[in-house]
Short mmCIF file of C-alpha atoms in Angstrom, two decimals:
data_model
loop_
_atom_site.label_atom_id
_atom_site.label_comp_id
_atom_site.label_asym_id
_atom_site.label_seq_id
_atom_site.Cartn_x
_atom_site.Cartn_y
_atom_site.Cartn_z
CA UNK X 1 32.66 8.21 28.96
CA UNK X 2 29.14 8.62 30.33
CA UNK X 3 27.88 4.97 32.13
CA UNK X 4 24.68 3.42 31.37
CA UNK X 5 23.14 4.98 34.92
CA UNK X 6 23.58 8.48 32.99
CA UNK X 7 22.16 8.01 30.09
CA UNK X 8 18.96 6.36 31.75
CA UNK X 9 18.65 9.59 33.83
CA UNK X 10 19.39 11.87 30.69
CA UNK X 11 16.29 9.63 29.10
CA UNK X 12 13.85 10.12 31.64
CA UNK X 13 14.07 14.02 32.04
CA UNK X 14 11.51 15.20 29.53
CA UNK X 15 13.48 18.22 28.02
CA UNK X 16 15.61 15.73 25.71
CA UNK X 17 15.61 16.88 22.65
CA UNK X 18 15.94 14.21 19.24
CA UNK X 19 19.69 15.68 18.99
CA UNK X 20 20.68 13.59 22.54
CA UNK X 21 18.08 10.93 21.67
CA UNK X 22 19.68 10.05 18.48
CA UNK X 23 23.20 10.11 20.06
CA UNK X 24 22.11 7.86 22.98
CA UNK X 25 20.00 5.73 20.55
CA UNK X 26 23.47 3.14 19.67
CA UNK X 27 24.44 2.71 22.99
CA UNK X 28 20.84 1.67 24.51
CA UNK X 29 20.28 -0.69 21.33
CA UNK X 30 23.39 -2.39 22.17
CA UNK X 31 22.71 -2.69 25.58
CA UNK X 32 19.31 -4.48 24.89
CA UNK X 33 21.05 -6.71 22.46
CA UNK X 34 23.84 -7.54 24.88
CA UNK X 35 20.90 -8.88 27.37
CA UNK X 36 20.77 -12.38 27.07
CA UNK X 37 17.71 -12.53 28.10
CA UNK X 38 15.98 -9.64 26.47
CA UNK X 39 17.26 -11.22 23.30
CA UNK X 40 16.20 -14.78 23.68
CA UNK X 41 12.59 -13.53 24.35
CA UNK X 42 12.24 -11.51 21.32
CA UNK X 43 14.40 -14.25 19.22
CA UNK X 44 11.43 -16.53 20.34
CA UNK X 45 8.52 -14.03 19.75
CA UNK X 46 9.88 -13.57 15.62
CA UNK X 47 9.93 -17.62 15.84
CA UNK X 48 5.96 -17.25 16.50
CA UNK X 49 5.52 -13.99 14.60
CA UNK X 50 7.25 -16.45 11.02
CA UNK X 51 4.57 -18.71 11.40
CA UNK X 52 1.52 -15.93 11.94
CA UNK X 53 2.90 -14.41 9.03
CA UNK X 54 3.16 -17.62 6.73
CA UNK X 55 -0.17 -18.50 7.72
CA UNK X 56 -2.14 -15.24 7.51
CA UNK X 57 -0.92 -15.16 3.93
CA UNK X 58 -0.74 -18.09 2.41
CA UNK X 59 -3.47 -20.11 4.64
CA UNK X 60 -6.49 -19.21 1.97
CA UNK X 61 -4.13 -20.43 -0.72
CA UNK X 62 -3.37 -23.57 0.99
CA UNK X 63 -7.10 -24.59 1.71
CA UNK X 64 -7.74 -24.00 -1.54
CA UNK X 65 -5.02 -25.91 -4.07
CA UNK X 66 -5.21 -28.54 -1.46
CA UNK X 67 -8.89 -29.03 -1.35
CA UNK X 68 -10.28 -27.81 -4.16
CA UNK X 69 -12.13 -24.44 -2.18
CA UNK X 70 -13.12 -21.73 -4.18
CA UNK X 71 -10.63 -18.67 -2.89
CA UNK X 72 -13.84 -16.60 -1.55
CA UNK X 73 -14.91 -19.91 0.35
CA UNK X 74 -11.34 -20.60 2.26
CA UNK X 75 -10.82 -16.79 2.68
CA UNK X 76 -14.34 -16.80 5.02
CA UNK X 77 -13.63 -20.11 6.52
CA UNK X 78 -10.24 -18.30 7.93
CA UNK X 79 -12.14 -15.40 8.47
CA UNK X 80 -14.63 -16.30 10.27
CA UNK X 81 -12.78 -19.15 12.00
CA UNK X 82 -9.17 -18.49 12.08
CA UNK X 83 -9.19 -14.67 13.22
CA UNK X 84 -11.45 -15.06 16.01
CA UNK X 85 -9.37 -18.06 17.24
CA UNK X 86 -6.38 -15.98 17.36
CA UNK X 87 -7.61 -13.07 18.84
CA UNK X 88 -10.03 -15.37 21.68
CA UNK X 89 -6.39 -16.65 21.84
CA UNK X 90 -5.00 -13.22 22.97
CA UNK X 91 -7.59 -12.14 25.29
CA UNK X 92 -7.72 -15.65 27.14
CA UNK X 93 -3.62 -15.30 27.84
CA UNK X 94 -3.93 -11.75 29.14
CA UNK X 95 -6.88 -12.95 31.56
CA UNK X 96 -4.43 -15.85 32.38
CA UNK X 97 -1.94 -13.83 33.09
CA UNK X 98 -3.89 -11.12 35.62
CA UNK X 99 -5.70 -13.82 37.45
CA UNK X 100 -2.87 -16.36 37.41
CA UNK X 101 -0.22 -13.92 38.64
CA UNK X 102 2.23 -15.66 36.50
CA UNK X 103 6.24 -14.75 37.37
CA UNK X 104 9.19 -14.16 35.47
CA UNK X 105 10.07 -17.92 36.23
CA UNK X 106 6.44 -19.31 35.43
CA UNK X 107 5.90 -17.50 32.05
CA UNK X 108 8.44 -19.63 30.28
CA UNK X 109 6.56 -23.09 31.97
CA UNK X 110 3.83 -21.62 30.43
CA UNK X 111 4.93 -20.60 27.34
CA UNK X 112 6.66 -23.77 26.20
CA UNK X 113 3.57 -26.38 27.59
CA UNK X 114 1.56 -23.98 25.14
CA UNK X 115 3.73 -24.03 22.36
CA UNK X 116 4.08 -27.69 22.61
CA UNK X 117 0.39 -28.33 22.44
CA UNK X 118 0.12 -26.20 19.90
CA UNK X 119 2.73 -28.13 17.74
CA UNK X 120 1.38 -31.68 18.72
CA UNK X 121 -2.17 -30.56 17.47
CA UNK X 122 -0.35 -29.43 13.97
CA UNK X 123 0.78 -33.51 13.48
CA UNK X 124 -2.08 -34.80 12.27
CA UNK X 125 -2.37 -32.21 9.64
CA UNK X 126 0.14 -34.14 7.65
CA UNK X 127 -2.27 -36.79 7.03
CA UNK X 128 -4.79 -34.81 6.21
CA UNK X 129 -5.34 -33.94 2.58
CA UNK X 130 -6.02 -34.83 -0.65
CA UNK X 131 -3.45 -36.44 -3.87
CA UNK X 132 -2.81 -34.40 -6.79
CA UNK X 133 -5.34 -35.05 -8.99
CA UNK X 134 -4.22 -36.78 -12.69
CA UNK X 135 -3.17 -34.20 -15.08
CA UNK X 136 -2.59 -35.47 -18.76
CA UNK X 137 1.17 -34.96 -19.60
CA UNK X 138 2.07 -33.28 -16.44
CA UNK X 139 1.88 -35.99 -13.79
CA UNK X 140 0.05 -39.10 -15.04
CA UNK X 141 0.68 -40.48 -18.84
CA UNK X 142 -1.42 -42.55 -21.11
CA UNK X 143 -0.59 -45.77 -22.12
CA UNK X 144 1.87 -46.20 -25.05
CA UNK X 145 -1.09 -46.05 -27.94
CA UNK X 146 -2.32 -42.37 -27.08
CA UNK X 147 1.37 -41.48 -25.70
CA UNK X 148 2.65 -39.53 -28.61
CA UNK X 149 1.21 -36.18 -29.28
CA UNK X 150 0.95 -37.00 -32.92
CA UNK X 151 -1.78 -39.45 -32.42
CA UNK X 152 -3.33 -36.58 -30.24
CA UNK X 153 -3.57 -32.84 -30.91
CA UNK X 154 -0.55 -32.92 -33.48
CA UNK X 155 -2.87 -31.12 -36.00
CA UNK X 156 -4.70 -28.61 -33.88
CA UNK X 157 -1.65 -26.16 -33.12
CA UNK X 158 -2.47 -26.06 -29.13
CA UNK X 159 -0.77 -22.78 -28.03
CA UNK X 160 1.59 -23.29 -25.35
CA UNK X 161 0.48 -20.77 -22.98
CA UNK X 162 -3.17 -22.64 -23.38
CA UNK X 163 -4.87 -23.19 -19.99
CA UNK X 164 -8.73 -24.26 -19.67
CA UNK X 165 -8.81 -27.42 -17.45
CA UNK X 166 -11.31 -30.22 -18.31
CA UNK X 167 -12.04 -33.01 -16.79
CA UNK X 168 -12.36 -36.48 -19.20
CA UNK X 169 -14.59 -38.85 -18.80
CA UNK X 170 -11.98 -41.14 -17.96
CA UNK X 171 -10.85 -39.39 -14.71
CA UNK X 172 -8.42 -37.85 -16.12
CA UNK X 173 -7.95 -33.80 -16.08
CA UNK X 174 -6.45 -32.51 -19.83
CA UNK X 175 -4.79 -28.31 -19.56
CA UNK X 176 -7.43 -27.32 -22.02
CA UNK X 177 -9.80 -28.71 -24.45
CA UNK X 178 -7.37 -28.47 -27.27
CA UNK X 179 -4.92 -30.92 -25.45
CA UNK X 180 -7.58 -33.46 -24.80
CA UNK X 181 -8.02 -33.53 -29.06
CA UNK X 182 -11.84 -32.39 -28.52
CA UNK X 183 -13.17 -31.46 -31.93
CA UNK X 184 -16.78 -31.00 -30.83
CA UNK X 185 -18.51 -28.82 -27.76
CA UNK X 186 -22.41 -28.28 -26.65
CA UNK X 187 -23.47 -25.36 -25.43
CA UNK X 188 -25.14 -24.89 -22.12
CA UNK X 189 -29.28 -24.19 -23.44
CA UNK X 190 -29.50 -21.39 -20.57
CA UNK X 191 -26.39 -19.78 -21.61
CA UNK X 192 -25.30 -19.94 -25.31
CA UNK X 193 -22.06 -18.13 -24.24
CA UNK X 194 -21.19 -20.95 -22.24
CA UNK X 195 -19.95 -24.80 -23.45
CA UNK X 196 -21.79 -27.45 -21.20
CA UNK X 197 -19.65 -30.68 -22.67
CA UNK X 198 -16.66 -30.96 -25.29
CA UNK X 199 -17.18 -34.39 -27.15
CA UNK X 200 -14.88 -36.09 -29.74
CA UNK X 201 -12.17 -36.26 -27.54
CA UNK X 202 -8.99 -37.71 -29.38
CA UNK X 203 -6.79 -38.21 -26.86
CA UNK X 204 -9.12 -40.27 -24.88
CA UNK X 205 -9.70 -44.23 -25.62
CA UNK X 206 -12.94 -44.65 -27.58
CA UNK X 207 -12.87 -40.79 -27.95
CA UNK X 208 -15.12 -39.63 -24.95
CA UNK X 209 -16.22 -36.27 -23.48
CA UNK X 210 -14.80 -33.68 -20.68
CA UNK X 211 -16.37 -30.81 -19.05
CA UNK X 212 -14.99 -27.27 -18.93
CA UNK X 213 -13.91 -27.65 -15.31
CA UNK X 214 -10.94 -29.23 -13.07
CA UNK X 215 -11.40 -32.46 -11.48
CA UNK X 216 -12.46 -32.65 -8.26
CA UNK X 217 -10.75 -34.57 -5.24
CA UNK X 218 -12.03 -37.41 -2.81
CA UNK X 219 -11.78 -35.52 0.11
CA UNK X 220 -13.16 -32.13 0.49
CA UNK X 221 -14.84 -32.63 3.09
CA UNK X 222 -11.30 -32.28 5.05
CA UNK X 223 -11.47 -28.91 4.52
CA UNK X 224 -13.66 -28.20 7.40
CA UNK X 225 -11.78 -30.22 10.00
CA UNK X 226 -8.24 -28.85 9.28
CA UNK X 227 -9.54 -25.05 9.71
CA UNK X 228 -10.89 -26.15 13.54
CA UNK X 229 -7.73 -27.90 13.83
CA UNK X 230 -5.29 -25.22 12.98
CA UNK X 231 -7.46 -22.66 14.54
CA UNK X 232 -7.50 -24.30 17.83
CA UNK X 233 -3.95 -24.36 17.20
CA UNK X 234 -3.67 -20.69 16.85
CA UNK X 235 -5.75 -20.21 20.11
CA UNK X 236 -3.56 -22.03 21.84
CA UNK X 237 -0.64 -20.91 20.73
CA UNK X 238 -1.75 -17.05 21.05
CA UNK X 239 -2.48 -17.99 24.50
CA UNK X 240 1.57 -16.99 25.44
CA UNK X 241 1.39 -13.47 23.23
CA UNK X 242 1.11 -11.34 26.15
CA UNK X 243 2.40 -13.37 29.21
CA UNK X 244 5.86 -13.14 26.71
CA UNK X 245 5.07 -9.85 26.25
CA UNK X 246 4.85 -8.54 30.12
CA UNK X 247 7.93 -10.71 30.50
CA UNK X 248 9.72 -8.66 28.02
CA UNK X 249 8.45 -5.44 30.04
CA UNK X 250 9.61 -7.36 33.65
CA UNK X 251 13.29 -8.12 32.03
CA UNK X 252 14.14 -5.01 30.87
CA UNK X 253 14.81 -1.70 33.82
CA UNK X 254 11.79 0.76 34.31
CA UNK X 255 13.97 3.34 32.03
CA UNK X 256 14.36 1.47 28.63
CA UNK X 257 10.65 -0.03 29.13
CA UNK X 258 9.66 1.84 26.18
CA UNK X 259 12.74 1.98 24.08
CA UNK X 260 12.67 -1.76 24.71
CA UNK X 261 9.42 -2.45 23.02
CA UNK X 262 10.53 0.13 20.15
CA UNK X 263 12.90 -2.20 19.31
CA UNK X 264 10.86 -5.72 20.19
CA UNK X 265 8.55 -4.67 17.32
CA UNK X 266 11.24 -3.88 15.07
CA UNK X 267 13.28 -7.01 15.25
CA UNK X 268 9.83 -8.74 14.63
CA UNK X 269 9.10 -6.61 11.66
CA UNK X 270 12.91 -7.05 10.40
CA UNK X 271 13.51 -10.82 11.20
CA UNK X 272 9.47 -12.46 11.17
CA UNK X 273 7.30 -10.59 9.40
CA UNK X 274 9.56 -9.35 6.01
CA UNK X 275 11.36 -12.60 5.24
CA UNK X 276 8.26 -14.79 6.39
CA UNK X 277 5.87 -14.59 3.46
CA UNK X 278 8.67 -14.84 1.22
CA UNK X 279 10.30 -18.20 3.01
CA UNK X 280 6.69 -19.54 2.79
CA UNK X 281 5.74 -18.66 -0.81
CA UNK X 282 9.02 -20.02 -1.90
CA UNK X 283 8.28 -23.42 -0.01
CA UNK X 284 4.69 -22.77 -2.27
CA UNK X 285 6.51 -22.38 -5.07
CA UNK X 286 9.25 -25.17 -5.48
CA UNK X 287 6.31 -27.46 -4.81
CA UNK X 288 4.63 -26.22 -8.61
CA UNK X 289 5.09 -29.31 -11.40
CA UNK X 290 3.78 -27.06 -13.99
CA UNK X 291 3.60 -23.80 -14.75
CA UNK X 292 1.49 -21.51 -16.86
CA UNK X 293 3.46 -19.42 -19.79
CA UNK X 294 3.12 -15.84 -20.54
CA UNK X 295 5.11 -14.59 -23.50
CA UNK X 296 6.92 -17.94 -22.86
CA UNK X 297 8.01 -16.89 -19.41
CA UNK X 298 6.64 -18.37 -15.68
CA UNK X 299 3.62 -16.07 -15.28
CA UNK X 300 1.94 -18.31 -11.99
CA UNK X 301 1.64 -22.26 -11.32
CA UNK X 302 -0.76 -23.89 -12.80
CA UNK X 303 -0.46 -27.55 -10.85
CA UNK X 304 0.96 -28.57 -7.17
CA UNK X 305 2.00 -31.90 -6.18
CA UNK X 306 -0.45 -31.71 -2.98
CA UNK X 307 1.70 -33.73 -0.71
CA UNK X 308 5.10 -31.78 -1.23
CA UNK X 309 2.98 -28.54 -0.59
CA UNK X 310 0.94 -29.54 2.61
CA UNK X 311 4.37 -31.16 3.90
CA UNK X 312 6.73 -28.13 2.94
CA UNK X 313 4.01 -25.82 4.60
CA UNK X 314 3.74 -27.74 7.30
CA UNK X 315 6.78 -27.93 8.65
CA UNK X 316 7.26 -24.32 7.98
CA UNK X 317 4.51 -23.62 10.30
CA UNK X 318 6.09 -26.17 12.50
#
């Protein structure tokens, strides 16, 4: 049986062809995985690559059930704010790294001082966002005279898979106009193709009004400060990306430098960046309280309790 000292010499002449490559392939991958340390470095890196992932998909969607954004608004907030954070992030640990002359022994000082900065910054995230707002017959009930649906919008044969959000005078956001018992609308006078105020409305006391719209929360304007929080985050955290990476290069023999990285990437692809999104939009989605119908099946949620999703996210990204 050939030793490990052969094959490294058969994989450095450049006349191999893809026949010996492929047969020396199973060996070398087990030898990486057998390095302890080779393995605990790239075990670490798909630790940091889960959260990139989670957040680079599901951050515009955050910003904007928890605070109300528009999805073009958070999407250039992150863009314009996030991204360059992450990749100033980058560039300041390489420049670290060359003018720093970090060593195999510093890079993991570094890394974890970083990391835990990066982490303590996320804390105060928790605390900052806004309650679900009240939804008629999803989280928040009338009192006992206007509880039944009889007394209601018994008559008006509300389809189930209705969804048109108004907002009631009385604070209180209603799934359409139908479920608020409005029997009356006015139209906006510079667009007769669009209704300015339902009025009538049953299922309100002293049957008020609600606007075709959701109802806004009290604190938007948190919106701002958790995208420079989480960005500086990122920036520090991205600050370790390639001091971990040379370390990989510095752990590994000058032969299987290459084949090493090969299979860096493909561990992060396998074990970050494919189960990621789907660990975080399943956090998203156990956090729904009601969901809009299709066909009477779950098409997409319609309402988030706002603490269980910024908390399950959270920690995720923890």
């Amino acid at each position: 049986m050939r030793s490990e000292t052969d094959l490294n010499d058969d994989f450095k002449k450049q006349d191999v062809s893809l026949l010996d490559f492929l047969k020396m392939f199973p060996r070398m991958f087990v030898h990486l995985l057998l390095s302890p340390l080779f393995l605990m470095l790239v075990l670490a890196q798909c630790c940091f690559s889960s959260v990139i992932a989670g957040l680079a998909t599901f951050l515009n969607k955050f910003l904007e059930r928890q605070y109300s954004a528009s999805l073009a608004y958070s999407s250039l907030l992150v863009g314009a704010v996030n991204l360059p954070a992450v990749a100033v992030g980058m560039l300041m640990g390489g420049v670290i790294m060359k003018r720093a002359g970090l060593s195999l022994k510093t890079i993991p000082r570094f890394s974890a001082a970083m990391l835990t900065t990066s982490t303590l910054l996320f804390v105060p995230l928790f605390f900052m966002g806004c309650p679900t707002q009240k939804v008629s017959e999803v989280n928040h009930f009338q009192n006992a005279q206007y509880r039944s649906l009889a007394l209601c919008y018994s008559n008006c044969s509300c389809p189930a898979s209705a969804f048109n959000p108004v907002c009631g005078s009385d604070g209180v956001e209603y799934i359409s106009p139908c479920h608020a018992g409005c029997t009356n609308f006015t139209k906006d006078p510079n667009n007769t193709h669009r209704v300015q105020l339902y009025t009538s409305c049953r299922c309100m006391s002293g049957g008020q009004s609600a606007r075709p719209a959701p109802c806004p929360n009290n604190c938007p304007h948190l919106m701002l400060p958790v995208i420079l929080v989480i960005s500086l985050a990122s920036l520090i955290a991205c600050l370790t990306h390639n001091p971990m990476y040379m370390m990989v290069l510095r752990c590994v023999s000058s032969e299987e430098k290459s084949f090493a990285i090969g299979i860096q990437f493909l561990l992060m692809r396998v074990l970050a960046w494919l189960p990621a999104p789907a660990l975080f939009g399943t956090a998203i989605d156990t956090s729904c309280i009601w969901w809009k119908r299709v066909c009477g099946r779950k098409f997409s949620c319609g309402y988030y309790d706002n603490n269980i999703l910024r908390n399950r996210y959270e920690n995720l990204s923890l």
